[in-house]
Amino acid sequence: MKTRRLFREDVYMKEATAVVTGLETRGEKMLVTLDQTVFFPTGGGQSCDTGILGGLKVVDVFEEEDEIYHQVVFDEENQSELQIGDSVKISIDWARRFDNMQRHCGEHIMSGIFYELYGGVNRGFHMGEDYMTIDISLEEKPEFDKITWDMAKEVELRTNMVIWQNLPVITRHFDRREDAENLPLRKALAFDEDITIVCVGSIDNPSDCVACCGTHPATAGQVGMVKIYKVENNKGMFRIYFEAGERAFRQYQDRFDVLTTLENRLSAGFSDLMDKYEAQQEKTKETRDRLYHLTKAVVRKEAESIKTDICPAFVKKYNILSISDILDIGKELQGCIPTIAFLVHNPSNTVLLFSDRFDCGKLVKENVSIYGGKGGGGKQSARAIFSREEYVDTFIDLIEKHLR
């Protein structure tokens, strides 16, 4: 039995009464079919509606052979007494539905503008949780071979201008391809029957006109706004990252909050924020360069100091220098170590072993696990890391006695 699609008749219908026509269990899934439904099934790049069916949560809706299946869930406290022939109340999560309507319609308008301005054909559409994407293929106007950021900004402006005009969004259903093909479509039809065409604006001069089975608001103004975030090359096409509707507005709020925070921290206004940021980056670079050269000088001086009084099984501990700095000291000592040198990074309980005579990696591998440590390395240098400070001295003492 073909399910009557009430969302086609009135996209703003939030609830209705329906008769259960089928109950089916697939694995752990409980599926219900109805004589009519307000639930839009997943399709056309748009996620399905969710909501309530006979007091049960609807978590997924999909279509198979003209039937719409509603996956419901229940637990021990909410057992289902549904039977075929029951009359049940059904209602959708309207916030989710309207979110999908805004996003899907925003995509339509923007795709239509890309086609109008640059001959760009939408070859892929995805509605993600954090953003939407479309893949634009430049096919119709040979003078355009790439989409620049300025081109994307022009599309964004023109898309929002359509929204500001609050043009009508009209959905038409056709049984035959011949009837639908009379409309000014931006993409060739892929179906021969049961065709839905969505047109933004008038038939004579539409902002977009394309086949689509999704849900859309009655006017473009309800989309609210569209914001493009990024353009990137993707398999010979151009992937556009964007958002529409309340999601775009909330992301704009979040990003503006970050911008305001940066302005306050840099004591800048919007007009000179980038100048202040660049100045801060340059100052940071100068500081990093100065620190690098100072650290190298300290490493060289420390290595020279050690060489003057180095002894067998030499031990020295460091609190400020990093492990990388200590490794550099060890490299400077190569060729001057009588037996073995232990340089310790106190903050991480790490022992760095250096030797010109013994296999440091082998010493670590054979002894580090005795004290619950871990580590490894090569012949001339290795490291052993411990969870507790007291294991450091015990490990060093063990290795020293082992080498006597």
C-alpha positions as semicolon CSV with decimal commas, in nm:
position;residue;x (nm);y (nm);z (nm)
1;M;0,000;0,000;0,000
2;K;0,142;0,337;-0,099
3;T;0,182;0,576;0,193
4;R;0,007;0,910;0,153
5;R;0,267;1,182;0,194
6;L;0,106;1,462;0,389
7;F;0,430;1,664;0,387
8;R;0,383;1,705;0,013
9;E;0,040;1,851;0,062
10;D;0,135;2,083;0,346
11;V;0,498;2,111;0,451
12;Y;0,390;2,300;0,765
13;M;0,170;2,015;0,895
14;K;0,324;1,913;1,226
15;E;0,085;1,638;1,338
16;A;-0,193;1,415;1,215
17;T;-0,380;1,094;1,283
18;A;-0,290;0,783;1,086
19;V;-0,381;0,414;1,069
20;V;-0,117;0,146;1,124
21;T;-0,092;-0,065;0,809
22;G;0,208;-0,278;0,894
23;L;0,440;-0,389;1,176
24;E;0,776;-0,545;1,099
25;T;1,082;-0,645;1,296
26;R;1,422;-0,634;1,124
27;G;1,690;-0,748;1,363
28;E;1,653;-0,518;1,661
29;K;1,457;-0,258;1,463
30;M;1,080;-0,216;1,504
31;L;0,931;-0,070;1,183
32;V;0,583;0,073;1,140
33;T;0,401;0,165;0,818
34;L;0,099;0,397;0,809
35;D;-0,175;0,484;0,562
36;Q;-0,050;0,844;0,570
37;T;0,238;1,028;0,734
38;V;0,377;1,373;0,811
39;F;0,728;1,224;0,845
40;F;0,968;1,302;0,561
41;P;1,195;1,002;0,484
42;T;1,568;1,040;0,423
43;G;1,627;1,140;0,062
44;G;1,758;1,404;-0,176
45;G;2,053;1,475;0,051
46;Q;1,821;1,561;0,341
47;S;1,792;1,373;0,669
48;C;1,458;1,236;0,781
49;D;1,210;1,378;1,030
50;T;1,198;1,241;1,382
51;G;0,917;1,269;1,636
52;I;0,644;1,066;1,805
53;L;0,418;0,785;1,672
54;G;0,153;0,650;1,906
55;G;0,356;0,760;2,208
56;L;0,677;0,600;2,076
57;K;0,988;0,782;1,960
58;V;1,053;0,778;1,587
59;V;1,431;0,774;1,532
60;D;1,454;0,694;1,160
61;V;1,227;0,718;0,857
62;F;1,303;0,569;0,515
63;E;1,127;0,473;0,195
64;E;1,105;0,139;0,016
65;E;0,884;0,071;-0,287
66;D;0,639;0,355;-0,217
67;E;0,608;0,261;0,150
68;I;0,746;0,485;0,423
69;Y;0,887;0,295;0,721
70;H;0,906;0,453;1,066
71;Q;1,159;0,304;1,307
72;V;1,024;0,333;1,661
73;V;1,196;0,256;1,991
74;F;1,061;0,151;2,326
75;D;1,192;-0,003;2,647
76;E;1,051;-0,197;2,941
77;E;0,886;0,115;3,081
78;N;0,733;0,206;2,746
79;Q;0,615;-0,115;2,581
80;S;0,433;-0,092;2,249
81;E;0,078;-0,220;2,217
82;L;0,053;-0,122;1,851
83;Q;-0,156;-0,341;1,625
84;I;-0,241;-0,323;1,258
85;G;-0,554;-0,115;1,217
86;D;-0,487;0,105;1,519
87;S;-0,544;0,478;1,479
88;V;-0,244;0,667;1,618
89;K;-0,140;1,027;1,663
90;I;0,180;1,122;1,485
91;S;0,385;1,439;1,530
92;I;0,722;1,556;1,401
93;D;1,005;1,742;1,570
94;W;0,924;2,076;1,410
95;A;1,255;2,241;1,500
96;R;1,440;1,966;1,311
97;R;1,201;1,989;1,014
98;F;1,231;2,368;0,984
99;D;1,607;2,346;1,019
100;N;1,614;2,106;0,724
101;M;1,378;2,331;0,527
102;Q;1,599;2,636;0,578
103;R;1,919;2,453;0,491
104;H;1,782;2,271;0,188
105;C;1,620;2,581;0,040
106;G;1,935;2,785;0,103
107;E;2,130;2,524;-0,094
108;H;1,879;2,549;-0,381
109;I;1,909;2,925;-0,409
110;M;2,287;2,925;-0,390
111;S;2,319;2,644;-0,647
112;G;2,092;2,839;-0,879
113;I;2,310;3,149;-0,845
114;F;2,629;2,951;-0,915
115;Y;2,461;2,821;-1,231
116;E;2,335;3,163;-1,338
117;L;2,660;3,354;-1,282
118;Y;2,928;3,101;-1,372
119;G;2,756;2,805;-1,538
120;G;2,840;2,594;-1,233
121;V;2,646;2,269;-1,205
122;N;2,583;2,119;-0,862
123;R;2,714;1,761;-0,882
124;G;2,705;1,678;-0,514
125;F;2,523;1,790;-0,200
126;H;2,576;1,695;0,164
127;M;2,400;1,820;0,476
128;G;2,645;1,760;0,761
129;E;2,608;1,835;1,128
130;D;2,855;2,125;1,129
131;Y;2,818;2,254;0,773
132;M;2,678;2,176;0,428
133;T;2,876;2,124;0,111
134;I;2,803;2,136;-0,260
135;D;3,040;2,029;-0,538
136;I;3,025;2,271;-0,830
137;S;3,144;2,163;-1,174
138;L;3,214;2,451;-1,415
139;E;3,055;2,318;-1,734
140;E;2,824;2,570;-1,898
141;K;3,045;2,880;-1,935
142;P;3,395;2,805;-2,071
143;E;3,525;3,149;-1,969
144;F;3,529;3,029;-1,607
145;D;3,779;2,758;-1,511
146;K;3,796;2,812;-1,134
147;I;3,594;2,953;-0,845
148;T;3,782;3,219;-0,654
149;W;3,693;3,350;-0,311
150;D;3,569;3,675;-0,466
151;M;3,340;3,475;-0,698
152;A;3,205;3,282;-0,399
153;K;3,141;3,607;-0,210
154;E;2,943;3,740;-0,508
155;V;2,731;3,423;-0,507
156;E;2,681;3,461;-0,132
157;L;2,560;3,820;-0,174
158;R;2,327;3,735;-0,461
159;T;2,187;3,439;-0,267
160;N;2,106;3,659;0,031
161;M;1,952;3,919;-0,198
162;V;1,706;3,651;-0,317
163;I;1,631;3,573;0,048
164;W;1,576;3,942;0,128
165;Q;1,327;3,966;-0,160
166;N;1,126;3,692;0,010
167;L;1,049;3,529;-0,324
168;P;0,788;3,252;-0,328
169;V;0,910;2,891;-0,314
170;I;0,664;2,678;-0,508
171;T;0,670;2,299;-0,513
172;R;0,496;2,126;-0,804
173;H;0,433;1,754;-0,852
174;F;0,411;1,587;-1,192
175;D;0,321;1,234;-1,298
176;R;0,502;1,259;-1,632
177;R;0,844;1,382;-1,744
178;E;0,685;1,565;-2,039
179;D;0,491;1,799;-1,813
180;A;0,787;1,877;-1,585
181;E;1,027;1,946;-1,871
182;N;0,829;2,255;-1,968
183;L;0,977;2,433;-1,665
184;P;1,313;2,624;-1,684
185;L;1,516;2,353;-1,509
186;R;1,884;2,405;-1,432
187;K;1,949;2,028;-1,437
188;A;1,812;1,756;-1,665
189;L;1,552;1,527;-1,509
190;A;1,665;1,185;-1,387
191;F;1,313;1,037;-1,350
192;D;1,026;0,969;-1,586
193;E;0,739;0,982;-1,335
194;D;0,641;1,102;-0,988
195;I;0,853;1,416;-1,026
196;T;0,871;1,704;-0,779
197;I;1,000;2,041;-0,899
198;V;1,097;2,321;-0,659
199;C;1,100;2,672;-0,805
200;V;1,224;2,983;-0,623
201;G;1,064;3,293;-0,774
202;S;0,856;3,317;-1,090
203;I;0,863;3,062;-1,371
204;D;0,961;3,338;-1,615
205;N;1,272;3,438;-1,418
206;P;1,343;3,189;-1,137
207;S;1,634;3,214;-0,899
208;D;1,632;2,836;-0,905
209;C;1,421;2,562;-1,060
210;V;1,519;2,200;-1,008
211;A;1,382;1,856;-0,928
212;C;1,394;1,783;-0,554
213;C;1,203;1,560;-0,315
214;G;1,304;1,751;0,002
215;T;1,107;1,991;0,218
216;H;1,127;2,369;0,169
217;P;0,963;2,678;0,321
218;A;0,691;2,868;0,133
219;T;0,908;3,178;0,088
220;A;1,279;3,241;0,050
221;G;1,277;3,489;0,337
222;Q;1,227;3,205;0,583
223;V;1,575;3,076;0,497
224;G;1,705;3,371;0,697
225;M;2,061;3,386;0,566
226;V;2,336;3,192;0,387
227;K;2,706;3,209;0,473
228;I;2,991;3,056;0,271
229;Y;3,291;2,946;0,479
230;K;3,541;2,796;0,238
231;V;3,611;2,699;-0,125
232;E;3,848;2,416;-0,215
233;N;3,940;2,205;-0,517
234;N;3,787;1,859;-0,509
235;K;3,829;1,598;-0,783
236;G;3,820;1,848;-1,067
237;M;3,531;2,040;-0,909
238;F;3,501;2,306;-0,642
239;R;3,363;2,215;-0,300
240;I;3,176;2,495;-0,128
241;Y;3,140;2,482;0,252
242;F;2,848;2,685;0,380
243;E;2,554;2,704;0,618
244;A;2,202;2,843;0,609
245;G;1,917;2,943;0,836
246;E;1,936;2,953;1,214
247;R;2,253;2,743;1,203
248;A;2,429;3,009;0,996
249;F;2,309;3,278;1,235
250;R;2,426;3,092;1,546
251;Q;2,764;3,016;1,391
252;Y;2,792;3,384;1,299
253;Q;2,721;3,472;1,665
254;D;2,986;3,227;1,790
255;R;3,249;3,352;1,546
256;F;3,171;3,715;1,619
257;D;3,214;3,642;1,990
258;V;3,561;3,501;1,916
259;L;3,641;3,807;1,704
260;T;3,531;4,041;1,983
261;T;3,742;3,850;2,235
262;L;4,049;3,888;2,011
263;E;3,981;4,259;1,971
264;N;3,965;4,303;2,348
265;R;4,281;4,100;2,413
266;L;4,477;4,292;2,150
267;S;4,323;4,629;2,245
268;A;4,211;4,666;1,885
269;G;3,902;4,757;1,689
270;F;3,778;4,570;1,387
271;S;3,953;4,808;1,146
272;D;4,301;4,754;1,293
273;L;4,264;4,402;1,432
274;M;4,472;4,238;1,159
275;D;4,747;4,500;1,196
276;K;4,760;4,439;1,570
277;Y;4,758;4,064;1,516
278;E;5,041;4,078;1,261
279;A;5,243;4,299;1,497
280;Q;5,186;4,050;1,779
281;Q;5,294;3,762;1,552
282;E;5,612;3,945;1,455
283;K;5,691;4,014;1,821
284;T;5,631;3,649;1,904
285;K;5,861;3,540;1,621
286;E;6,137;3,769;1,746
287;T;6,096;3,626;2,097
288;R;6,110;3,268;1,965
289;D;6,423;3,344;1,762
290;R;6,592;3,507;2,062
291;L;6,499;3,214;2,287
292;Y;6,632;2,968;2,029
293;H;6,973;3,136;2,010
294;L;6,992;3,178;2,389
295;T;6,910;2,811;2,440
296;K;7,174;2,702;2,190
297;A;7,429;2,916;2,372
298;V;7,334;2,762;2,707
299;V;7,361;2,412;2,560
300;R;7,708;2,478;2,420
301;K;7,826;2,635;2,746
302;E;7,683;2,350;2,952
303;A;7,849;2,089;2,731
304;E;8,186;2,263;2,759
305;S;8,149;2,284;3,137
306;I;8,075;1,911;3,161
307;K;8,373;1,821;2,942
308;T;8,613;1,991;3,186
309;D;8,528;1,766;3,480
310;I;8,342;1,468;3,332
311;C;8,401;1,141;3,513
312;P;8,290;0,778;3,471
313;A;7,916;0,730;3,527
314;F;7,861;1,106;3,519
315;V;7,518;1,226;3,647
316;K;7,355;1,566;3,614
317;K;6,995;1,672;3,661
318;Y;6,799;1,955;3,498
319;N;6,475;2,128;3,589
320;I;6,447;2,407;3,330
321;L;6,600;2,273;3,010
322;S;6,375;2,063;2,788
323;I;6,443;1,702;2,691
324;S;6,535;1,827;2,344
325;D;6,790;2,065;2,497
326;I;6,937;1,783;2,707
327;L;6,966;1,562;2,399
328;D;7,161;1,840;2,229
329;I;7,398;1,851;2,528
330;G;7,448;1,475;2,498
331;K;7,534;1,508;2,130
332;E;7,796;1,769;2,214
333;L;7,955;1,522;2,460
334;Q;8,003;1,242;2,208
335;G;8,364;1,132;2,194
336;C;8,435;1,267;2,545
337;I;8,245;1,024;2,769
338;P;8,474;0,785;2,968
339;T;8,203;0,524;3,033
340;I;7,850;0,657;3,046
341;A;7,668;0,986;3,117
342;F;7,326;1,015;3,279
343;L;7,149;1,344;3,209
344;V;6,815;1,361;3,390
345;H;6,506;1,563;3,302
346;N;6,356;1,600;3,649
347;P;6,003;1,719;3,558
348;S;5,928;1,399;3,362
349;N;6,150;1,153;3,554
350;T;6,337;1,081;3,231
351;V;6,695;0,950;3,228
352;L;6,891;1,015;2,909
353;L;7,186;0,781;2,866
354;F;7,489;0,864;2,649
355;S;7,799;0,649;2,592
356;D;8,089;0,604;2,351
357;R;8,160;0,249;2,476
358;F;7,835;0,077;2,583
359;D;7,508;0,004;2,403
360;C;7,265;0,248;2,570
361;G;6,957;0,103;2,401
362;K;7,043;-0,246;2,523
363;L;7,101;-0,124;2,879
364;V;6,759;0,041;2,885
365;K;6,581;-0,255;2,728
366;E;6,728;-0,504;2,977
367;N;6,676;-0,300;3,293
368;V;6,402;-0,037;3,262
369;S;6,111;-0,274;3,330
370;I;6,258;-0,372;3,668
371;Y;6,127;-0,041;3,804
372;G;5,812;-0,027;3,594
373;G;5,965;0,213;3,347
374;K;5,960;0,229;2,970
375;G;6,195;0,353;2,705
376;G;6,440;0,265;2,432
377;G;6,695;0,408;2,195
378;G;7,009;0,339;1,996
379;K;7,362;0,239;2,076
380;Q;7,502;0,585;2,156
381;S;7,195;0,729;2,330
382;A;6,870;0,611;2,486
383;R;6,608;0,716;2,737
384;A;6,426;0,560;3,031
385;I;6,104;0,709;3,170
386;F;5,968;0,635;3,516
387;S;5,644;0,707;3,697
388;R;5,813;0,801;4,026
389;E;6,117;1,016;4,104
390;E;6,283;0,765;4,337
391;Y;6,310;0,512;4,054
392;V;6,544;0,746;3,866
393;D;6,830;0,723;4,117
394;T;6,773;0,350;4,170
395;F;6,791;0,286;3,796
396;I;7,109;0,493;3,757
397;D;7,270;0,309;4,051
398;L;7,177;-0,026;3,895
399;I;7,333;0,061;3,560
400;E;7,645;0,203;3,723
401;K;7,703;-0,117;3,924
402;H;7,631;-0,327;3,617
403;L;7,910;-0,153;3,425
404;R;8,179;-0,180;3,693
